[in-house]
Tab-separated table of C-alpha atoms in Angstrom:
chain	number	residue	atom	x	y	z
A	1	ALA	CA	-12.971	-9.244	8.142
A	2	GLN	CA	-9.889	-9.683	6.076
A	3	SER	CA	-6.464	-9.426	7.655
A	4	VAL	CA	-2.841	-9.930	6.788
A	5	THR	CA	-0.056	-10.984	9.110
A	6	GLN	CA	3.601	-10.538	8.397
A	7	PRO	CA	5.224	-12.166	11.408
A	8	ASP	CA	8.741	-10.917	10.732
A	9	ILE	CA	9.238	-7.232	11.440
A	10	HIS	CA	12.864	-7.184	10.380
A	11	ILE	CA	15.021	-9.682	8.512
A	12	THR	CA	18.732	-9.486	7.801
A	13	VAL	CA	20.333	-11.632	5.116
A	14	SER	CA	23.704	-11.725	3.455
A	15	GLU	CA	24.044	-10.628	-0.116
A	16	GLY	CA	23.723	-13.666	-2.362
A	17	ALA	CA	21.751	-15.656	0.192
A	18	SER	CA	18.216	-16.850	-0.359
A	19	LEU	CA	15.234	-15.025	1.078
A	20	GLU	CA	11.768	-15.934	2.218
A	21	LEU	CA	9.330	-13.399	3.636
A	22	ARG	CA	6.235	-14.771	5.281
A	23	CYS	CA	2.675	-13.659	4.795
A	24	ASN	CA	-0.477	-15.174	6.225
A	25	TYR	CA	-3.935	-13.921	5.424
A	26	SER	CA	-7.501	-14.258	6.522
A	27	TYR	CA	-10.165	-13.742	3.899
A	28	GLY	CA	-13.691	-14.986	3.457
A	29	ALA	CA	-13.460	-15.828	-0.229
A	30	THR	CA	-10.770	-16.587	-2.732
A	31	PRO	CA	-8.276	-13.844	-2.093
A	32	TYR	CA	-6.391	-11.668	-4.446
A	33	LEU	CA	-2.890	-11.415	-3.021
A	34	PHE	CA	-0.142	-8.922	-3.625
A	35	TRP	CA	3.396	-8.166	-2.622
A	36	TYR	CA	4.604	-4.581	-2.744
A	37	VAL	CA	8.066	-3.185	-2.134
A	38	GLN	CA	8.818	0.235	-0.733
A	39	SER	CA	12.347	1.527	-1.095
A	40	PRO	CA	13.468	4.337	1.212
A	41	GLY	CA	11.684	7.557	0.320
A	42	GLN	CA	9.748	5.891	-2.480
A	43	GLY	CA	6.183	4.928	-3.092
A	44	LEU	CA	5.044	1.333	-3.255
A	45	GLN	CA	5.834	-0.767	-6.275
A	46	LEU	CA	4.003	-3.961	-7.117
A	47	LEU	CA	6.303	-6.978	-7.144
A	48	LEU	CA	3.749	-9.631	-8.029
A	49	LYS	CA	0.134	-10.624	-7.642
A	50	TYR	CA	-1.983	-13.742	-7.465
A	51	PHE	CA	-5.550	-13.886	-8.685
A	52	SER	CA	-6.067	-17.478	-9.789
A	53	GLY	CA	-4.426	-20.322	-11.659
A	54	ASP	CA	-0.868	-21.394	-11.075
A	55	THR	CA	-0.101	-21.034	-7.393
A	56	LEU	CA	3.526	-20.103	-8.046
A	57	VAL	CA	3.712	-16.606	-9.446
A	58	GLN	CA	6.702	-14.830	-10.840
A	59	GLY	CA	7.282	-11.157	-10.333
A	60	ILE	CA	9.743	-8.453	-11.128
A	61	LYS	CA	13.321	-8.281	-9.867
A	62	GLY	CA	13.594	-12.063	-9.628
A	63	PHE	CA	10.966	-12.486	-6.917
A	64	GLU	CA	8.378	-15.238	-6.765
A	65	ALA	CA	5.617	-16.150	-4.368
A	66	GLU	CA	3.607	-19.272	-3.728
A	67	PHE	CA	-0.046	-19.314	-2.766
A	68	LYS	CA	-0.882	-22.130	-0.362
A	69	ARG	CA	-4.588	-22.212	0.369
A	70	SER	CA	-4.285	-24.903	3.016
A	71	GLN	CA	-1.883	-22.730	4.997
A	72	SER	CA	-3.469	-19.376	4.123
A	73	SER	CA	-0.026	-18.215	3.121
A	74	PHE	CA	1.559	-16.272	0.307
A	75	ASN	CA	5.278	-16.244	1.040
A	76	LEU	CA	7.696	-14.218	-1.038
A	77	ARG	CA	10.974	-15.766	-2.116
A	78	LYS	CA	14.127	-14.883	-3.952
A	79	PRO	CA	16.985	-17.340	-4.523
A	80	SER	CA	19.791	-14.791	-4.279
A	81	VAL	CA	19.364	-11.302	-2.863
A	82	HIS	CA	21.189	-8.215	-4.034
A	83	TRP	CA	22.077	-5.169	-1.947
A	84	SER	CA	19.477	-3.205	-3.902
A	85	ASP	CA	16.750	-5.450	-2.476
A	86	ALA	CA	17.042	-3.715	0.882
A	87	ALA	CA	13.604	-2.200	1.412
A	88	GLU	CA	10.288	-2.632	3.194
A	89	TYR	CA	8.040	-5.372	1.854
A	90	PHE	CA	4.293	-5.400	2.249
A	91	CYS	CA	1.864	-8.215	1.660
A	92	ALA	CA	-1.730	-7.269	0.869
A	93	VAL	CA	-5.060	-8.993	0.320
A	94	GLY	CA	-8.136	-7.703	-1.421
A	95	ALA	CA	-10.692	-8.188	-4.122
A	96	VAL	CA	-11.521	-6.469	-7.354
A	97	GLY	CA	-12.762	-2.973	-6.708
A	98	GLU	CA	-12.131	-3.098	-2.987
A	99	LYS	CA	-9.572	-1.534	-0.750
A	100	LEU	CA	-6.466	-3.535	-0.016
A	101	THR	CA	-5.656	-4.679	3.470
A	102	PHE	CA	-1.939	-4.481	4.091
A	103	GLY	CA	0.295	-6.244	6.525
A	104	THR	CA	2.556	-4.223	8.778
A	105	GLY	CA	5.550	-4.888	6.580
A	106	THR	CA	8.896	-6.629	6.832
A	107	ARG	CA	12.032	-4.564	6.695
A	108	LEU	CA	14.827	-6.301	4.807
A	109	THR	CA	18.454	-5.468	5.499
A	110	ILE	CA	21.219	-6.844	3.302
A	111	ILE	CA	24.706	-7.281	4.693
A	112	PRO	CA	27.803	-7.716	2.539
B	1	GLY	CA	2.686	7.408	-19.363
B	2	ALA	CA	2.767	9.475	-16.213
B	3	GLY	CA	2.250	7.747	-12.915
B	4	VAL	CA	0.335	8.873	-9.861
B	5	SER	CA	1.580	12.211	-8.622
B	6	GLN	CA	1.132	13.807	-5.233
B	7	SER	CA	1.786	17.267	-3.911
B	8	PRO	CA	3.344	18.582	-1.883
B	9	SER	CA	6.026	15.989	-1.309
B	10	ASN	CA	6.639	17.358	2.161
B	11	LYS	CA	4.468	19.505	4.402
B	12	VAL	CA	5.325	20.879	7.813
B	13	THR	CA	2.479	22.525	9.645
B	14	GLU	CA	1.673	23.777	13.095
B	15	LYS	CA	-0.752	21.960	15.308
B	16	GLY	CA	-4.257	23.274	14.771
B	17	LYS	CA	-3.760	24.367	11.180
B	18	ASP	CA	-5.619	22.855	8.234
B	19	VAL	CA	-3.744	21.093	5.437
B	20	GLU	CA	-4.725	19.987	1.967
B	21	LEU	CA	-2.988	17.186	0.123
B	22	ARG	CA	-3.391	16.597	-3.574
B	23	CYS	CA	-3.368	13.461	-5.695
B	24	ASP	CA	-3.367	13.241	-9.487
B	25	PRO	CA	-4.236	9.702	-10.546
B	26	ILE	CA	-3.206	7.957	-13.721
B	27	SER	CA	-5.407	9.086	-16.584
B	28	GLY	CA	-8.250	6.649	-17.148
B	29	HIS	CA	-8.110	5.148	-13.682
B	30	THR	CA	-11.552	5.319	-12.177
B	31	ALA	CA	-10.637	4.145	-8.695
B	32	LEU	CA	-8.633	6.235	-6.259
B	33	TYR	CA	-7.484	5.355	-2.761
B	34	TRP	CA	-5.913	7.248	0.112
B	35	TYR	CA	-3.780	5.502	2.710
B	36	ARG	CA	-1.860	6.678	5.735
B	37	GLN	CA	1.477	5.243	6.773
B	38	ARG	CA	2.748	6.135	10.201
B	39	LEU	CA	6.416	5.751	10.932
B	40	GLY	CA	7.368	2.095	11.119
B	41	GLN	CA	3.864	0.883	10.449
B	42	GLY	CA	1.897	-0.586	7.594
B	43	LEU	CA	-0.572	1.183	5.392
B	44	GLU	CA	-3.865	2.241	6.876
B	45	PHE	CA	-6.776	2.626	4.474
B	46	LEU	CA	-8.523	5.988	4.657
B	47	ILE	CA	-10.955	6.440	1.776
B	48	TYR	CA	-11.806	5.006	-1.631
B	49	PHE	CA	-13.440	6.647	-4.648
B	50	GLN	CA	-14.880	4.625	-7.528
B	51	GLY	CA	-16.288	6.600	-10.417
B	52	ASN	CA	-19.506	8.374	-9.467
B	53	SER	CA	-20.359	5.978	-6.646
B	54	ALA	CA	-20.497	7.166	-3.071
B	55	PRO	CA	-17.000	6.983	-1.618
B	56	ASP	CA	-16.053	4.397	0.973
B	57	LYS	CA	-15.081	6.563	3.919
B	58	SER	CA	-14.861	3.749	6.424
B	59	GLY	CA	-11.177	4.314	7.114
B	60	LEU	CA	-11.256	8.002	7.957
B	61	PRO	CA	-10.058	8.244	11.567
B	62	SER	CA	-12.102	11.287	12.592
B	63	ASP	CA	-14.356	13.995	11.250
B	64	ARG	CA	-11.306	16.203	10.901
B	65	PHE	CA	-10.452	14.178	7.822
B	66	SER	CA	-12.289	14.609	4.535
B	67	ALA	CA	-11.593	14.001	0.891
B	68	GLU	CA	-13.061	15.037	-2.399
B	69	ARG	CA	-12.721	13.882	-5.947
B	70	THR	CA	-14.217	15.499	-8.999
B	71	GLY	CA	-15.205	12.849	-11.509
B	72	GLU	CA	-12.216	10.689	-12.348
B	73	SER	CA	-9.623	13.368	-11.838
B	74	VAL	CA	-7.687	14.910	-9.027
B	75	SER	CA	-8.474	14.235	-5.396
B	76	THR	CA	-7.746	16.312	-2.333
B	77	LEU	CA	-7.440	15.051	1.217
B	78	THR	CA	-8.079	17.709	3.830
B	79	ILE	CA	-7.115	17.472	7.458
B	80	GLN	CA	-8.601	20.138	9.678
B	81	ARG	CA	-7.149	21.265	13.001
B	82	THR	CA	-4.130	19.027	12.599
B	83	GLN	CA	-2.799	17.102	15.576
B	84	GLN	CA	0.649	15.666	16.135
B	85	GLU	CA	-0.704	12.145	15.680
B	86	ASP	CA	-1.597	13.114	12.106
B	87	SER	CA	2.107	13.138	11.255
B	88	ALA	CA	2.582	10.418	8.666
B	89	VAL	CA	3.122	9.748	4.995
B	90	TYR	CA	-0.119	9.974	3.062
B	91	LEU	CA	-0.167	7.753	0.018
B	92	CYS	CA	-2.540	7.894	-2.900
B	93	ALA	CA	-3.137	5.060	-5.341
B	94	SER	CA	-5.255	4.628	-8.420
B	95	SER	CA	-6.478	1.634	-10.377
B	96	LEU	CA	-8.653	0.632	-13.274
B	97	ASP	CA	-12.358	-0.047	-13.009
B	98	ARG	CA	-13.560	-2.492	-10.394
B	99	GLY	CA	-14.881	-4.807	-13.072
B	100	ASN	CA	-11.408	-5.946	-13.997
B	101	PHE	CA	-8.548	-7.530	-12.215
B	102	TYR	CA	-6.775	-4.523	-10.892
B	103	GLU	CA	-3.476	-3.279	-9.687
B	104	GLN	CA	-3.115	-0.257	-7.503
B	105	TYR	CA	-0.453	2.176	-8.615
B	106	PHE	CA	0.936	4.286	-5.812
B	107	GLY	CA	2.201	7.810	-5.778
B	108	PRO	CA	5.361	8.807	-3.905
B	109	GLY	CA	3.393	10.131	-0.967
B	110	THR	CA	3.188	13.353	0.992
B	111	ARG	CA	5.140	13.426	4.242
B	112	LEU	CA	3.166	15.462	6.746
B	113	THR	CA	4.826	16.695	9.904
B	114	VAL	CA	2.721	18.443	12.530
B	115	THR	CA	4.772	20.440	15.028
């Protein structure tokens, strides 16, 4: 069965600092991987996705993620965070036409 | 175009009452998903509709939960005899046909509080 692990429940970074959110997955085939962001009181918004090809994918809001098959990871990165990046971030794995399996999320707090 | 909409945005109900939550997917999206998000937790899959195929109900937590969808339009999630543990945000998402790479578009959710 597929699963997603986000080992960090809560991360605090200073505004302007770099960010890396971890995601590890378990999936029987080549996974389709996603990162979603959920701002307070909002629905989920897709940041980026990986289906195939280049293992470094660029997303919206300056985020990127790198797929590493050997490590079963799909970590999310941003070189310089902004206060508006404070939100809950969810990693998900799935396949075309199937339900997504989500991680439990990482809550990001930005301090001035 | 319009995104996924859900109603009501908030629902407070008494334990034991039935509730009905509505989801309007993006026009043309054949797939529709319901998820539950308890406070401080990730998303829990509930049910998935794909066109006229039999829905995937594997995530429904009990027989008190049911969902319907007419064709490729609106879906309703019904919770009968609500319990306090049903309190959560219920999220709906829709996506294009399973034959294509897909992206799930989420609605803003319905916050259900059972008192």
